[in-house]
Amino acid sequence: MSTFSLFLVAMLIHAQFASSTLMQISEGTKWILEKNSRRQLGTDSPSCRTGNPIDDCWRCDPDWETNRKMLADCAIGFGRNAVGGRDGEFYIVTDPEHDDPVNPLPGTLRYAVIQDEPLWIIFDQDMVIQLKEELMMNSYKTVDGRGHTIEIGNGPCITISDATNIIIHGVYIHNCVPAGNTMVRDSPRHYGLRGISDGDGISIFGARDLWIDHCTLARCTDGLIDAVYESTAITISNNYMFQHNEVMLLGHKDDFLADQKMQVTIAFNYFGEGLVQRMPRCRLGYFHIVNNVYTGWEMYAIGGSANPTINSQGNVFIASGDNSTKEVTKRESPQGSSEWKNWNWRSDGDMMLNGAFFTPSGEESPGSYAKASSMVARPASLLANIIPSAGVLNCQIGKQC
């Protein structure tokens, strides 16, 4: 394909997202495409399938509400084993207002997420939940916002600490702020003093088997999604992120060697307007960044330190008009290029538009990226087909979502 043709394809992708309806959720935003991009490409099909393996697994089902737990079998990437609350009962959140961090009331989201048994948590109405303290999640929980407009914002947000098997789907998380130095309950049997939180949208500490899918995240005090302290087996997919500085931090500190085992898949996300850096910023572990769309960054898109392995495949990088921000990558190394030239960072099948460029390093052989490979990348030129939507979906009962 010629450079001009690639440019047209990427501009089509950009136009598809830029012209889509930004529907208001209070003062917030959720992402919905107005048109099926396959029709734009002249390849209309009666099938609802798009090539996005996550969405194709469940979104064609008009009875998705009845079959909600089918979602748990649709994860891909390093977080593919996250079952959430699949093997438990449904729990319906009915009370968005009375958040008690120490003695949560039945019917509230906090009461549901601290329980010991697996739960698939759903909502009985549209909700704006303003938490008083961090929402400490217990293991084997799914928070499923489909069918309603669910916001968590304008207060502390979600913390996943020393937990496993969690799915968060279909929630708009925004304007998260620090809190703490107070008691917070994390299980029916325990509450304790929490220090000051960072103000992340989703904070992940020492957790594994996690899947964050089809959420919209924006404007938090620190990161939108941060994962540290030996967290691993994580998939972050189909999310829409916008208007934020430090988007994602993956890895605690350069000398925290336990993060060498970290494996994170970042797939089918849309990195939208007003993002500055850390999409993601990585340390020590293995990171598969695959089939995402980036529409500009004010500093850099993908960065890291302490020799992370970064496998960038099938992404579309559309640089802004600022000539000083064309480079996708940024390394932080005290010794400069004499050190980072040996870090394994590759760009494989990425589409670079408007002057964007990726600086590779280390080995070129596919075997060097085996631990940073979690799924088969789709061609970047097909992203207009395989990402029909990112962020919170407008799922209506009785219709394909």
Short mmCIF file of C-alpha atoms in Angstrom, two decimals:
data_model
loop_
_atom_site.label_atom_id
_atom_site.label_comp_id
_atom_site.label_asym_id
_atom_site.label_seq_id
_atom_site.Cartn_x
_atom_site.Cartn_y
_atom_site.Cartn_z
CA MET A 1 0.00 0.00 0.00
CA SER A 2 1.38 3.42 -0.91
CA THR A 3 2.16 6.06 1.71
CA PHE A 4 -0.67 8.19 0.33
CA SER A 5 -3.11 5.30 0.64
CA LEU A 6 -2.01 4.63 4.21
CA PHE A 7 -2.53 8.28 4.99
CA LEU A 8 -6.07 8.17 3.60
CA VAL A 9 -6.89 5.04 5.59
CA ALA A 10 -5.61 6.58 8.82
CA MET A 11 -7.38 9.86 8.20
CA LEU A 12 -10.56 7.83 7.65
CA ILE A 13 -9.98 6.15 11.00
CA HIS A 14 -9.40 9.52 12.62
CA ALA A 15 -12.49 10.98 10.99
CA GLN A 16 -14.62 8.04 12.13
CA PHE A 17 -13.74 8.72 15.75
CA ALA A 18 -13.67 12.50 15.49
CA SER A 19 -17.12 12.68 13.89
CA SER A 20 -18.77 10.23 16.27
CA THR A 21 -21.38 11.35 18.74
CA LEU A 22 -20.02 12.48 22.10
CA MET A 23 -23.04 11.77 24.26
CA GLN A 24 -23.24 13.62 27.56
CA ILE A 25 -23.14 11.63 30.78
CA SER A 26 -23.82 14.53 33.17
CA GLU A 27 -20.84 16.71 32.29
CA GLY A 28 -18.92 13.72 30.97
CA THR A 29 -18.47 11.87 27.74
CA LYS A 30 -19.01 8.44 26.32
CA TRP A 31 -17.88 7.24 22.97
CA ILE A 32 -20.25 5.85 20.30
CA LEU A 33 -19.65 5.64 16.58
CA GLU A 34 -22.55 6.83 14.43
CA LYS A 35 -21.77 4.66 11.44
CA ASN A 36 -20.39 1.23 10.83
CA SER A 37 -16.92 1.90 9.47
CA ARG A 38 -17.13 -1.09 7.14
CA ARG A 39 -19.71 0.80 5.11
CA GLN A 40 -17.33 3.73 4.91
CA LEU A 41 -14.73 1.38 3.46
CA GLY A 42 -17.21 -0.08 0.98
CA THR A 43 -17.15 -3.53 2.55
CA ASP A 44 -20.57 -3.64 4.17
CA SER A 45 -21.57 -7.01 5.51
CA PRO A 46 -24.84 -8.30 6.98
CA SER A 47 -22.78 -9.80 9.79
CA CYS A 48 -22.51 -7.81 13.03
CA ARG A 49 -19.00 -9.13 13.51
CA THR A 50 -16.14 -6.68 13.12
CA GLY A 51 -12.94 -8.63 13.72
CA ASN A 52 -12.51 -7.35 17.27
CA PRO A 53 -12.37 -10.74 19.04
CA ILE A 54 -13.67 -9.39 22.35
CA ASP A 55 -16.73 -7.67 20.92
CA ASP A 56 -17.44 -10.42 18.41
CA CYS A 57 -17.66 -12.85 21.33
CA TRP A 58 -20.77 -11.24 22.86
CA ARG A 59 -22.08 -8.11 21.16
CA CYS A 60 -24.05 -9.91 18.43
CA ASP A 61 -26.36 -11.42 21.03
CA PRO A 62 -29.66 -9.46 21.38
CA ASP A 63 -30.18 -11.33 24.67
CA TRP A 64 -26.94 -10.02 26.15
CA GLU A 65 -28.80 -8.98 29.32
CA THR A 66 -29.99 -12.51 29.97
CA ASN A 67 -26.58 -13.87 29.04
CA ARG A 68 -24.48 -11.25 30.84
CA LYS A 69 -21.99 -13.72 32.24
CA MET A 70 -20.99 -14.77 28.73
CA LEU A 71 -18.76 -11.69 28.84
CA ALA A 72 -16.40 -13.49 31.24
CA ASP A 73 -15.44 -15.91 28.47
CA CYS A 74 -14.53 -13.14 26.02
CA ALA A 75 -11.31 -11.69 27.43
CA ILE A 76 -8.10 -11.86 25.43
CA GLY A 77 -4.49 -11.09 26.20
CA PHE A 78 -2.67 -11.54 29.46
CA GLY A 79 -5.85 -10.96 31.48
CA ARG A 80 -7.81 -13.61 29.60
CA ASN A 81 -8.23 -15.83 32.67
CA ALA A 82 -10.07 -13.16 34.67
CA VAL A 83 -13.49 -14.67 35.37
CA GLY A 84 -14.72 -11.96 37.72
CA GLY A 85 -17.96 -12.96 39.37
CA ARG A 86 -18.96 -15.46 36.69
CA ASP A 87 -19.41 -18.32 39.16
CA GLY A 88 -21.43 -16.34 41.69
CA GLU A 89 -24.83 -14.74 42.04
CA PHE A 90 -26.03 -11.47 40.56
CA TYR A 91 -26.00 -8.49 42.91
CA ILE A 92 -28.11 -5.45 42.00
CA VAL A 93 -26.91 -2.05 43.16
CA THR A 94 -29.93 0.07 44.07
CA ASP A 95 -28.45 2.88 46.20
CA PRO A 96 -25.98 5.33 44.59
CA GLU A 97 -25.94 7.84 47.44
CA HIS A 98 -25.25 6.36 50.88
CA ASP A 99 -21.57 5.45 50.75
CA ASP A 100 -20.27 4.37 54.16
CA PRO A 101 -16.57 3.37 53.94
CA VAL A 102 -16.55 1.39 57.21
CA ASN A 103 -20.06 -0.07 57.43
CA PRO A 104 -21.35 -0.25 53.85
CA LEU A 105 -25.10 -0.42 53.44
CA PRO A 106 -26.74 -3.26 51.49
CA GLY A 107 -27.70 -2.04 48.05
CA THR A 108 -24.59 0.10 47.62
CA LEU A 109 -21.70 -0.62 45.28
CA ARG A 110 -19.26 -0.67 48.19
CA TYR A 111 -21.27 -3.34 50.01
CA ALA A 112 -21.17 -5.54 46.89
CA VAL A 113 -17.47 -5.26 46.04
CA ILE A 114 -16.17 -6.14 49.54
CA GLN A 115 -18.04 -9.44 49.84
CA ASP A 116 -16.01 -12.65 49.97
CA GLU A 117 -18.07 -14.69 47.52
CA PRO A 118 -18.03 -14.20 43.74
CA LEU A 119 -20.61 -11.63 42.57
CA TRP A 120 -21.71 -10.29 39.19
CA ILE A 121 -22.65 -6.71 40.08
CA ILE A 122 -25.23 -4.86 37.98
CA PHE A 123 -27.35 -1.72 38.47
CA ASP A 124 -31.08 -1.05 38.54
CA GLN A 125 -30.92 2.51 37.15
CA ASP A 126 -28.59 5.21 35.86
CA MET A 127 -26.25 6.24 38.66
CA VAL A 128 -23.71 8.90 39.59
CA ILE A 129 -21.68 7.48 42.48
CA GLN A 130 -19.52 9.93 44.43
CA LEU A 131 -17.46 7.87 46.85
CA LYS A 132 -16.26 9.18 50.19
CA GLU A 133 -13.11 7.00 50.21
CA GLU A 134 -11.39 4.51 47.93
CA LEU A 135 -13.58 1.65 46.71
CA MET A 136 -11.59 -1.38 47.92
CA MET A 137 -12.47 -4.36 45.74
CA ASN A 138 -12.40 -7.96 46.91
CA SER A 139 -11.57 -10.87 44.57
CA TYR A 140 -13.94 -12.51 42.07
CA LYS A 141 -16.11 -9.53 41.27
CA THR A 142 -17.52 -8.16 38.01
CA VAL A 143 -18.80 -4.59 37.88
CA ASP A 144 -21.04 -4.55 34.80
CA GLY A 145 -22.56 -1.20 33.85
CA ARG A 146 -24.27 -2.35 30.65
CA GLY A 147 -27.82 -1.13 30.17
CA HIS A 148 -27.44 1.96 32.33
CA THR A 149 -25.25 5.06 32.53
CA ILE A 150 -22.93 4.43 35.45
CA GLU A 151 -20.48 7.07 36.66
CA ILE A 152 -17.91 6.99 39.43
CA GLY A 153 -16.34 10.39 39.87
CA ASN A 154 -15.73 13.65 41.68
CA GLY A 155 -14.25 11.79 44.64
CA PRO A 156 -11.93 8.86 45.37
CA CYS A 157 -12.28 5.99 42.89
CA ILE A 158 -11.38 2.30 42.51
CA THR A 159 -8.55 0.40 44.25
CA ILE A 160 -7.72 -3.26 43.55
CA SER A 161 -5.19 -4.38 46.17
CA ASP A 162 -3.98 -7.98 46.66
CA ALA A 163 -7.03 -9.23 44.80
CA THR A 164 -7.58 -11.48 41.81
CA ASN A 165 -10.18 -12.18 39.11
CA ILE A 166 -11.84 -8.82 38.64
CA ILE A 167 -13.68 -7.47 35.59
CA ILE A 168 -14.70 -3.81 35.29
CA HIS A 169 -16.89 -3.11 32.28
CA GLY A 170 -19.01 -0.21 31.09
CA VAL A 171 -18.27 2.44 33.72
CA TYR A 172 -17.41 6.12 33.22
CA ILE A 173 -14.64 7.00 35.70
CA HIS A 174 -13.65 10.64 35.95
CA ASN A 175 -12.38 13.50 38.11
CA CYS A 176 -10.95 11.14 40.73
CA VAL A 177 -9.22 12.77 43.70
CA PRO A 178 -6.98 11.68 46.61
CA ALA A 179 -8.45 10.69 49.96
CA GLY A 180 -7.45 8.59 52.94
CA ASN A 181 -5.89 8.73 56.41
CA THR A 182 -9.07 7.11 57.57
CA MET A 183 -10.67 3.72 58.05
CA VAL A 184 -11.94 1.83 55.00
CA ARG A 185 -13.44 -1.67 54.86
CA ASP A 186 -12.07 -4.16 52.30
CA SER A 187 -13.95 -7.31 53.36
CA PRO A 188 -16.84 -8.28 55.65
CA ARG A 189 -14.28 -9.22 58.33
CA HIS A 190 -11.74 -6.41 58.08
CA TYR A 191 -11.35 -2.68 57.90
CA GLY A 192 -8.19 -0.69 58.51
CA LEU A 193 -6.44 2.62 58.19
CA ARG A 194 -5.75 3.66 54.62
CA GLY A 195 -3.09 6.21 53.81
CA ILE A 196 -3.53 8.99 51.29
CA SER A 197 -4.50 7.62 47.88
CA ASP A 198 -3.07 9.02 44.65
CA GLY A 199 -6.31 10.02 42.99
CA ASP A 200 -6.13 7.37 40.25
CA GLY A 201 -9.16 6.24 38.30
CA ILE A 202 -8.20 2.60 38.91
CA SER A 203 -5.25 1.79 41.23
CA ILE A 204 -3.90 -1.76 41.06
CA PHE A 205 -1.51 -3.07 43.74
CA GLY A 206 -0.22 -6.65 43.93
CA ALA A 207 -3.18 -7.98 41.95
CA ARG A 208 -3.55 -10.40 39.05
CA ASP A 209 -6.06 -11.72 36.52
CA LEU A 210 -7.75 -8.40 35.84
CA TRP A 211 -9.72 -7.13 32.85
CA ILE A 212 -10.80 -3.52 32.31
CA ASP A 213 -13.00 -3.27 29.21
CA HIS A 214 -15.22 -0.67 27.52
CA CYS A 215 -14.77 1.98 30.19
CA THR A 216 -14.39 5.72 29.64
CA LEU A 217 -11.77 7.47 31.76
CA ALA A 218 -10.78 11.13 32.06
CA ARG A 219 -9.48 13.95 34.23
CA CYS A 220 -8.12 12.24 37.34
CA THR A 221 -5.60 13.71 39.78
CA ASP A 222 -2.91 11.09 39.08
CA GLY A 223 -3.23 8.22 36.62
CA LEU A 224 -6.26 6.88 34.83
CA ILE A 225 -5.08 3.28 35.34
CA ASP A 226 -1.92 2.49 37.35
CA ALA A 227 -0.63 -1.03 38.10
CA VAL A 228 2.28 -1.59 40.50
CA TYR A 229 3.75 -3.94 43.14
CA GLU A 230 3.92 -7.28 41.28
CA SER A 231 0.59 -6.88 39.52
CA THR A 232 0.33 -9.03 36.42
CA ALA A 233 -1.99 -10.89 34.02
CA ILE A 234 -3.88 -7.73 33.07
CA THR A 235 -5.84 -6.76 29.96
CA ILE A 236 -6.88 -3.15 29.35
CA SER A 237 -9.12 -3.13 26.27
CA ASN A 238 -11.70 -1.12 24.32
CA ASN A 239 -11.45 1.89 26.62
CA TYR A 240 -11.74 5.54 25.62
CA MET A 241 -9.37 7.89 27.43
CA PHE A 242 -9.22 11.65 27.05
CA GLN A 243 -8.29 14.96 28.73
CA HIS A 244 -5.58 13.70 31.04
CA ASN A 245 -1.85 14.10 31.69
CA GLU A 246 -0.30 10.87 33.03
CA VAL A 247 -2.54 8.20 31.53
CA MET A 248 -1.10 4.83 32.61
CA LEU A 249 1.82 3.83 34.85
CA LEU A 250 2.78 0.15 34.74
CA GLY A 251 5.49 -0.69 37.26
CA HIS A 252 6.32 0.74 40.69
CA LYS A 253 9.97 1.87 40.69
CA ASP A 254 13.03 1.12 38.59
CA ASP A 255 14.59 -0.88 41.43
CA PHE A 256 11.43 -2.80 42.37
CA LEU A 257 12.57 -6.00 40.68
CA ALA A 258 9.42 -7.96 41.52
CA ASP A 259 7.71 -6.09 38.67
CA GLN A 260 9.87 -8.03 36.21
CA LYS A 261 7.04 -10.59 36.08
CA MET A 262 4.42 -8.02 35.07
CA GLN A 263 2.55 -8.81 31.84
CA VAL A 264 -0.04 -6.36 30.51
CA THR A 265 -2.04 -6.31 27.27
CA ILE A 266 -3.28 -2.93 26.02
CA ALA A 267 -5.60 -3.58 23.08
CA PHE A 268 -8.30 -1.86 21.00
CA ASN A 269 -8.24 1.30 23.10
CA TYR A 270 -8.82 4.79 21.74
CA PHE A 271 -6.43 7.41 23.10
CA GLY A 272 -8.35 10.58 22.39
CA GLU A 273 -8.04 14.31 22.73
CA GLY A 274 -6.10 16.15 25.43
CA LEU A 275 -3.74 13.33 26.45
CA VAL A 276 -0.15 14.25 27.32
CA GLN A 277 1.97 11.18 28.17
CA ARG A 278 2.13 7.62 29.57
CA MET A 279 0.04 5.64 27.09
CA PRO A 280 1.58 3.69 28.85
CA ARG A 281 4.81 4.34 30.80
CA CYS A 282 6.39 0.96 31.60
CA ARG A 283 9.01 -0.54 33.91
CA LEU A 284 10.77 -3.91 33.97
CA GLY A 285 7.98 -6.17 32.68
CA TYR A 286 6.41 -7.27 29.39
CA PHE A 287 3.90 -5.09 27.57
CA HIS A 288 1.87 -5.95 24.49
CA ILE A 289 0.48 -2.75 22.98
CA VAL A 290 -1.69 -3.89 20.12
CA ASN A 291 -4.37 -2.50 17.77
CA ASN A 292 -4.90 0.80 19.55
CA VAL A 293 -5.57 4.20 17.95
CA TYR A 294 -3.59 7.23 19.12
CA THR A 295 -4.77 10.64 17.93
CA GLY A 296 -1.97 12.82 19.22
CA TRP A 297 0.10 13.25 22.37
CA GLU A 298 1.53 16.40 23.87
CA MET A 299 4.79 14.79 25.10
CA TYR A 300 5.03 11.13 24.06
CA ALA A 301 2.79 8.08 23.69
CA ILE A 302 4.80 5.05 24.88
CA GLY A 303 7.61 5.42 27.40
CA GLY A 304 9.57 3.48 29.95
CA SER A 305 12.60 2.85 32.09
CA ALA A 306 14.48 -0.06 33.67
CA ASN A 307 14.52 -2.25 30.56
CA PRO A 308 10.87 -3.13 29.91
CA THR A 309 10.04 -5.23 26.84
CA ILE A 310 7.60 -3.35 24.61
CA ASN A 311 5.90 -5.12 21.73
CA SER A 312 3.96 -2.54 19.70
CA GLN A 313 1.89 -4.18 16.97
CA GLY A 314 -0.78 -3.01 14.57
CA ASN A 315 -1.39 0.38 16.19
CA VAL A 316 -2.26 3.63 14.44
CA PHE A 317 -0.23 6.61 15.65
CA ILE A 318 -1.46 9.97 14.34
CA ALA A 319 0.90 12.69 15.53
CA SER A 320 -0.28 16.21 16.24
CA GLY A 321 0.81 19.18 14.17
CA ASP A 322 3.52 20.10 16.68
CA ASN A 323 6.87 19.14 15.18
CA SER A 324 8.36 18.66 18.66
CA THR A 325 5.99 15.79 19.52
CA LYS A 326 6.23 13.49 16.53
CA GLU A 327 8.14 10.73 18.32
CA VAL A 328 5.96 7.99 19.78
CA THR A 329 8.58 6.74 22.24
CA LYS A 330 10.50 8.09 25.21
CA ARG A 331 13.15 6.31 27.31
CA GLU A 332 14.27 7.40 30.75
CA SER A 333 17.78 6.12 31.37
CA PRO A 334 20.60 7.68 33.43
CA GLN A 335 23.15 6.31 30.95
CA GLY A 336 21.27 7.41 27.86
CA SER A 337 21.30 5.45 24.62
CA SER A 338 24.33 3.39 25.65
CA GLU A 339 21.95 1.63 28.04
CA TRP A 340 18.57 1.72 26.31
CA LYS A 341 19.88 0.59 22.93
CA ASN A 342 19.72 -2.94 24.36
CA TRP A 343 16.12 -2.69 25.56
CA ASN A 344 13.75 -4.73 23.40
CA TRP A 345 11.27 -2.24 21.95
CA ARG A 346 9.81 -2.95 18.53
CA SER A 347 7.21 -1.53 16.20
CA ASP A 348 5.69 -4.31 14.12
CA GLY A 349 3.07 -3.35 11.55
CA ASP A 350 2.23 -0.02 13.18
CA MET A 351 0.88 2.78 11.01
CA MET A 352 2.67 6.11 11.47
CA LEU A 353 0.80 9.20 10.28
CA ASN A 354 1.42 12.93 10.18
CA GLY A 355 5.13 12.46 10.82
CA ALA A 356 4.83 10.08 13.77
CA PHE A 357 7.85 7.83 14.32
CA PHE A 358 8.80 5.03 16.70
CA THR A 359 12.44 4.56 17.78
CA PRO A 360 13.12 0.83 18.07
CA SER A 361 15.90 -0.76 20.08
CA GLY A 362 17.30 -4.12 21.11
CA GLU A 363 16.76 -7.34 19.21
CA GLU A 364 14.55 -7.71 16.16
CA SER A 365 13.84 -11.45 16.32
CA PRO A 366 10.24 -12.41 17.17
CA GLY A 367 11.51 -14.78 19.85
CA SER A 368 12.77 -11.85 21.86
CA TYR A 369 9.17 -10.72 22.32
CA ALA A 370 7.58 -14.06 23.21
CA LYS A 371 6.85 -13.02 26.80
CA ALA A 372 5.38 -9.76 25.50
CA SER A 373 3.00 -11.42 23.02
CA SER A 374 -0.53 -12.17 24.13
CA MET A 375 -2.75 -12.21 21.04
CA VAL A 376 -2.58 -12.07 17.25
CA ALA A 377 -2.41 -8.47 16.02
CA ARG A 378 -4.80 -7.37 13.27
CA PRO A 379 -3.38 -5.21 10.47
CA ALA A 380 -3.35 -1.55 11.39
CA SER A 381 -5.10 -0.74 8.10
CA LEU A 382 -8.15 -2.70 9.29
CA LEU A 383 -8.67 -0.75 12.50
CA ALA A 384 -11.57 1.12 10.91
CA ASN A 385 -13.29 -2.28 10.77
CA ILE A 386 -12.28 -3.81 14.07
CA ILE A 387 -12.93 -0.93 16.44
CA PRO A 388 -16.59 -0.04 15.95
CA SER A 389 -16.61 1.66 19.35
CA ALA A 390 -14.47 2.29 22.40
CA GLY A 391 -15.45 3.34 25.88
CA VAL A 392 -18.86 2.92 27.51
CA LEU A 393 -21.39 1.35 25.15
CA ASN A 394 -25.00 2.35 24.69
CA CYS A 395 -26.45 -1.10 25.33
CA GLN A 396 -30.23 -1.34 25.07
CA ILE A 397 -32.18 -4.29 26.34
CA GLY A 398 -33.46 -6.56 23.58
CA LYS A 399 -31.02 -5.23 20.99
CA GLN A 400 -27.50 -6.06 19.95
CA CYS A 401 -25.18 -3.96 22.03
#
